[in-house]
Amino acid sequence: MAAFHLSTFAQNDKVINFLFPVKTDGIENKVTSVFGESRGDHFHNGMDIASTGEPVLAMAEGKILYSRFGEDDPFGEEFGTGNSVWLDHGNGTYSSYYHLKDGRLPGLLEERLVAGGEKIAYTGNTGHSSGAHLHFVLLKDFGKTIQDPMKVLPIVEDENPPVIGNLLIHQDEYKYSQVNDGDNINISRAFPVTVGIQDAGKKSGQRRGVSQIQVSLNGQLLKKASFSNLHYEKGEWKNSEGFPFSDLYFKDQYLVGNLDFRNGENVIKVLAWDFRQNLSEKTFTFYVNRIR
């Protein structure tokens, strides 16, 4: 069975110096997913680092809290996390490491401290994973808050701002219309409106999410939302401003809102920041004919 240790280490007041959890070169090209992205019906709760067979390191000194590997139950259904290790760093701070390569390293079944930077596994492709990578999660407040790891890890270089793409009006679950700057559209009622935003970072072709968005309609602020942490409230995870997943995403795009446009000129302004605070801005001006 999996190893789990009740922790008393969380009572200390040590200052934690965080390290990257993968020993790899070119980290700026290997961060493939960031915190808070859409996963269809839930938030991405960590960061993904593309890697295969490389050492996974403890991000800081910590106590082994939990580990589960396929060898614990070779005939059982594999968890979505795959092989995983959890560490307790004190003050209610936990880190978890998912999709690890088969084969638990010696000492992970012991109730002991590991040093910051100590090897605890190798990167793999176990569980629900479409390619070899480490899914890394950072939790605060004894698991009640999930934090963006990029806020506390060493800096990942990225000088390129996000790219703001299409504005879409969704008539139903599957049908939508694209709105371009200068378009004339006929509309009868309020519809969900979304915008596509992607951050490639330094590696062209990557499609990462952003850390903050701000949207206004006709000069009035509609939404300001950030993805620095998630907290559990009334049965669902919410972002820093209290938005649940369904208020921030629709069909994997960022949800502007359920908008009832006025007749005539309408202006939507979108601002987006990536995790390095590079800023992009885009304005859509279009003309609406209200029909009955």
Coordinates of C-alpha atoms in Angstrom, one line a residue:
M1 CA 0.0 0.0 0.0
A2 CA 1.0 3.6 -0.3
A3 CA 3.1 5.2 2.4
F4 CA 1.5 8.1 4.4
H5 CA 3.0 9.7 7.5
L6 CA 1.1 12.1 9.8
S7 CA 3.2 15.2 10.2
T8 CA 4.4 17.1 13.2
F9 CA 7.0 18.9 11.1
A10 CA 4.4 21.5 10.2
Q11 CA 4.8 23.1 13.6
N12 CA 8.1 24.7 12.9
D13 CA 8.8 28.2 11.6
K14 CA 11.7 27.6 9.2
V15 CA 12.3 30.0 6.3
I16 CA 11.9 27.9 3.1
N17 CA 14.3 28.5 0.2
F18 CA 12.7 27.0 -2.9
L19 CA 14.6 25.1 -5.6
F20 CA 13.5 24.0 -9.0
P21 CA 12.1 20.4 -8.6
V22 CA 13.7 19.1 -11.8
K23 CA 17.4 18.9 -12.5
T24 CA 17.4 19.8 -16.2
D25 CA 18.9 22.3 -18.7
G26 CA 17.0 25.0 -20.5
I27 CA 14.1 25.3 -18.0
E28 CA 12.8 28.3 -19.8
N29 CA 11.9 26.1 -22.8
K30 CA 10.5 23.2 -20.7
V31 CA 7.7 24.9 -18.7
T32 CA 4.8 23.6 -20.9
S33 CA 1.8 24.5 -18.6
V34 CA 1.4 27.0 -15.9
F35 CA -0.9 27.4 -12.9
G36 CA -4.6 28.1 -13.3
E37 CA -5.1 27.0 -16.9
S38 CA -8.3 25.4 -18.1
R39 CA -8.5 21.6 -18.1
G40 CA -12.0 21.4 -19.5
D41 CA -13.9 21.4 -16.3
H42 CA -11.3 22.3 -13.7
F43 CA -8.2 24.4 -13.0
H44 CA -4.7 23.2 -13.7
N45 CA -3.4 23.2 -10.1
G46 CA 0.3 23.3 -10.7
M47 CA 3.1 23.7 -13.3
D48 CA 4.3 21.1 -15.9
I49 CA 7.9 20.7 -16.8
A50 CA 8.7 18.6 -19.8
S51 CA 11.3 16.0 -18.8
T52 CA 11.9 12.3 -19.1
G53 CA 14.2 10.2 -16.8
E54 CA 15.7 13.3 -15.1
P55 CA 16.2 13.6 -11.4
V56 CA 13.3 15.0 -9.4
L57 CA 14.5 17.1 -6.5
A58 CA 12.9 18.1 -3.2
M59 CA 12.1 21.8 -3.6
A60 CA 13.2 22.4 0.0
E61 CA 13.9 20.5 3.2
G62 CA 10.9 18.5 4.1
K63 CA 9.4 15.5 5.7
I64 CA 8.2 12.6 3.6
L65 CA 4.4 12.8 3.9
Y66 CA 3.2 10.4 1.3
S67 CA 4.4 8.3 -1.6
R68 CA 2.5 6.0 -4.0
F69 CA 4.0 3.9 -6.8
G70 CA 2.5 1.3 -9.0
E71 CA 4.4 -1.4 -7.2
D72 CA 2.2 -0.8 -4.2
D73 CA -0.8 -2.2 -6.0
P74 CA 0.2 -3.6 -9.3
F75 CA -3.3 -4.9 -10.1
G76 CA -5.1 -1.7 -9.1
E77 CA -6.3 1.1 -11.3
E78 CA -3.6 3.7 -11.7
F79 CA -4.3 7.1 -10.2
G80 CA -4.4 10.1 -12.5
T81 CA -1.4 11.4 -10.7
G82 CA 0.6 8.3 -11.5
N83 CA 3.5 7.6 -9.2
S84 CA 3.7 10.5 -6.8
V85 CA 5.6 11.8 -3.7
W86 CA 4.4 14.4 -1.2
L87 CA 6.6 16.4 1.1
D88 CA 5.8 18.5 4.2
H89 CA 8.0 21.7 4.5
G90 CA 6.5 23.1 7.7
N91 CA 4.1 25.9 8.4
G92 CA 1.4 24.1 6.5
T93 CA 3.4 24.1 3.2
Y94 CA 3.3 20.9 1.1
S95 CA 4.8 20.1 -2.3
S96 CA 3.8 17.2 -4.5
Y97 CA 5.4 15.6 -7.5
Y98 CA 3.4 13.6 -10.1
H99 CA 3.8 11.2 -13.1
L100 CA 7.1 9.9 -11.7
K101 CA 9.0 7.1 -13.3
D102 CA 8.4 3.6 -12.0
G103 CA 10.6 2.4 -9.2
R104 CA 10.5 4.1 -5.7
L105 CA 13.9 5.2 -4.6
P106 CA 15.3 3.8 -1.3
G107 CA 14.2 5.6 1.9
L108 CA 10.9 7.0 0.7
L109 CA 9.0 4.6 2.9
E110 CA 10.7 6.0 6.0
E111 CA 9.4 8.8 8.2
R112 CA 12.4 11.1 7.7
L113 CA 13.6 14.5 6.5
V114 CA 15.0 15.0 3.0
A115 CA 17.3 17.8 2.2
G116 CA 16.5 20.6 -0.2
G117 CA 17.8 19.5 -3.6
E118 CA 17.8 15.8 -2.6
K119 CA 16.8 13.4 -5.4
I120 CA 13.4 11.8 -4.6
A121 CA 12.5 10.3 -8.0
Y122 CA 12.9 10.5 -11.7
T123 CA 10.6 12.2 -14.2
G124 CA 8.2 9.8 -16.1
N125 CA 4.9 9.4 -17.9
T126 CA 2.7 7.5 -15.4
G127 CA -0.9 8.2 -14.7
H128 CA -3.1 10.4 -16.9
S129 CA -0.2 12.0 -18.8
S130 CA 0.1 12.7 -22.5
G131 CA 3.9 13.0 -22.5
A132 CA 6.8 12.7 -20.0
H133 CA 6.8 15.5 -17.6
L134 CA 6.7 16.5 -13.9
H135 CA 3.4 18.0 -12.6
F136 CA 4.5 20.0 -9.6
V137 CA 2.0 21.3 -7.0
L138 CA 2.6 23.7 -4.1
L139 CA 0.0 23.8 -1.3
K140 CA -0.3 26.3 1.6
D141 CA -2.5 26.4 4.8
F142 CA -2.3 22.6 5.2
G143 CA -3.8 22.0 1.8
K144 CA -6.6 24.6 1.9
T145 CA -4.8 26.8 -0.6
I146 CA -2.9 25.9 -3.8
Q147 CA -0.3 28.4 -4.9
D148 CA 1.3 29.2 -8.2
P149 CA 4.7 27.7 -7.9
M150 CA 6.2 30.4 -10.2
K151 CA 5.6 32.9 -7.5
V152 CA 8.3 31.4 -5.3
L153 CA 10.6 29.5 -7.6
P154 CA 13.7 31.0 -9.2
I155 CA 13.0 33.2 -12.2
V156 CA 12.2 31.6 -15.5
E157 CA 13.3 33.9 -18.3
D158 CA 10.6 35.1 -20.7
E159 CA 10.6 38.5 -22.5
N160 CA 7.6 37.7 -24.8
P161 CA 4.1 38.9 -23.9
P162 CA 1.0 36.8 -24.3
V163 CA -0.9 36.7 -27.6
I164 CA -4.5 37.8 -27.5
G165 CA -6.5 36.0 -30.2
N166 CA -10.1 35.7 -31.2
L167 CA -13.2 37.1 -29.6
L168 CA -16.0 34.6 -29.9
I169 CA -19.8 34.8 -29.3
H170 CA -21.2 31.4 -28.4
Q171 CA -24.7 30.7 -29.6
D172 CA -24.8 27.3 -27.9
E173 CA -22.5 24.5 -26.7
Y174 CA -21.0 23.9 -30.1
K175 CA -21.9 26.9 -32.3
Y176 CA -20.0 30.3 -32.2
S177 CA -19.2 33.3 -34.2
Q178 CA -15.9 35.1 -34.4
V179 CA -15.9 38.9 -33.9
N180 CA -13.1 40.9 -35.6
D181 CA -12.3 44.5 -35.1
G182 CA -14.6 46.6 -37.3
D183 CA -17.2 43.9 -37.7
N184 CA -21.0 44.5 -38.0
I185 CA -23.1 41.9 -36.2
N186 CA -26.7 41.1 -35.7
I187 CA -27.7 40.0 -32.2
S188 CA -30.9 39.4 -30.4
R189 CA -30.0 38.7 -26.7
A190 CA -27.1 38.1 -24.3
F191 CA -24.6 35.4 -25.2
P192 CA -21.4 34.0 -23.6
V193 CA -18.4 35.9 -25.0
T194 CA -14.9 34.5 -24.7
V195 CA -11.4 35.4 -25.8
G196 CA -8.4 33.2 -26.7
I197 CA -5.2 34.1 -24.9
Q198 CA -1.9 32.1 -25.1
D199 CA 1.6 32.6 -23.8
A200 CA 4.4 30.9 -25.7
G201 CA 7.2 32.1 -23.5
K202 CA 10.7 31.7 -25.1
K203 CA 9.8 28.6 -27.1
S204 CA 7.6 29.3 -30.1
G205 CA 4.5 27.0 -30.3
Q206 CA 3.9 26.5 -26.6
R207 CA 0.4 27.3 -25.5
R208 CA 0.5 28.3 -21.8
G209 CA -2.1 30.3 -19.8
V210 CA -1.7 33.7 -18.3
S211 CA -1.4 34.9 -14.7
Q212 CA -3.9 37.8 -14.9
I213 CA -6.6 39.2 -17.2
Q214 CA -8.6 42.4 -17.2
V215 CA -11.6 43.1 -19.5
S216 CA -13.7 46.2 -20.0
L217 CA -16.8 46.8 -22.1
N218 CA -17.5 50.3 -23.4
G219 CA -15.2 51.8 -20.8
Q220 CA -16.6 49.9 -17.8
L221 CA -14.6 47.2 -16.1
L222 CA -16.2 43.8 -16.5
K223 CA -13.7 41.5 -14.9
K224 CA -10.3 41.5 -13.3
A225 CA -9.0 38.0 -12.4
S226 CA -5.7 36.6 -11.4
F227 CA -4.3 33.0 -11.1
S228 CA -1.9 33.3 -8.3
N229 CA -3.7 30.9 -6.0
L230 CA -6.8 28.8 -5.5
H231 CA -8.8 28.2 -2.3
Y232 CA -11.5 25.8 -1.5
E233 CA -14.9 27.5 -0.7
K234 CA -18.4 26.1 -0.6
G235 CA -17.6 22.9 -2.5
E236 CA -15.4 24.3 -5.3
W237 CA -12.0 25.8 -6.0
K238 CA -12.0 29.6 -6.5
N239 CA -9.3 32.0 -7.6
S240 CA -7.9 35.0 -5.6
E241 CA -10.9 37.2 -6.5
G242 CA -13.4 34.5 -5.6
F243 CA -14.3 33.4 -9.2
P244 CA -15.0 29.6 -9.6
F245 CA -13.9 27.8 -12.8
S246 CA -17.2 28.3 -14.5
D247 CA -16.9 32.1 -14.2
L248 CA -13.4 32.2 -15.7
Y249 CA -13.6 29.7 -18.6
F250 CA -16.0 28.5 -21.3
K251 CA -15.0 26.0 -23.9
D252 CA -11.3 26.3 -22.8
Q253 CA -11.3 30.0 -23.6
Y254 CA -11.3 32.9 -21.1
L255 CA -14.8 33.9 -20.4
V256 CA -15.4 37.7 -20.8
G257 CA -19.0 37.3 -19.6
N258 CA -22.6 36.7 -20.6
L259 CA -23.0 40.0 -22.5
D260 CA -26.0 41.9 -23.8
F261 CA -24.5 44.4 -26.2
R262 CA -26.0 47.8 -26.9
N263 CA -27.2 48.9 -30.3
G264 CA -24.4 50.6 -32.3
E265 CA -20.7 50.7 -31.4
N266 CA -19.3 48.4 -28.8
V267 CA -15.7 48.3 -27.6
I268 CA -14.1 45.4 -25.7
K269 CA -10.6 46.0 -24.3
V270 CA -8.6 43.0 -23.1
L271 CA -5.4 43.1 -21.1
A272 CA -3.3 40.0 -20.2
W273 CA -0.2 39.5 -18.2
D274 CA 2.0 36.3 -18.2
F275 CA 3.8 35.0 -15.1
R276 CA 6.8 37.3 -15.8
Q277 CA 4.3 40.3 -15.9
N278 CA 4.8 40.9 -19.7
L279 CA 1.7 42.7 -20.8
S280 CA -0.4 42.5 -23.9
E281 CA -3.4 44.6 -24.8
K282 CA -6.0 44.3 -27.6
T283 CA -9.2 46.3 -28.4
F284 CA -12.1 45.0 -30.4
T285 CA -14.4 47.7 -31.8
F286 CA -17.6 46.4 -33.5
Y287 CA -21.1 47.5 -34.4
V288 CA -24.2 45.8 -33.2
N289 CA -27.7 45.7 -34.8
R290 CA -30.2 44.6 -32.2
I291 CA -32.8 42.4 -33.7
R292 CA -36.0 41.0 -32.2

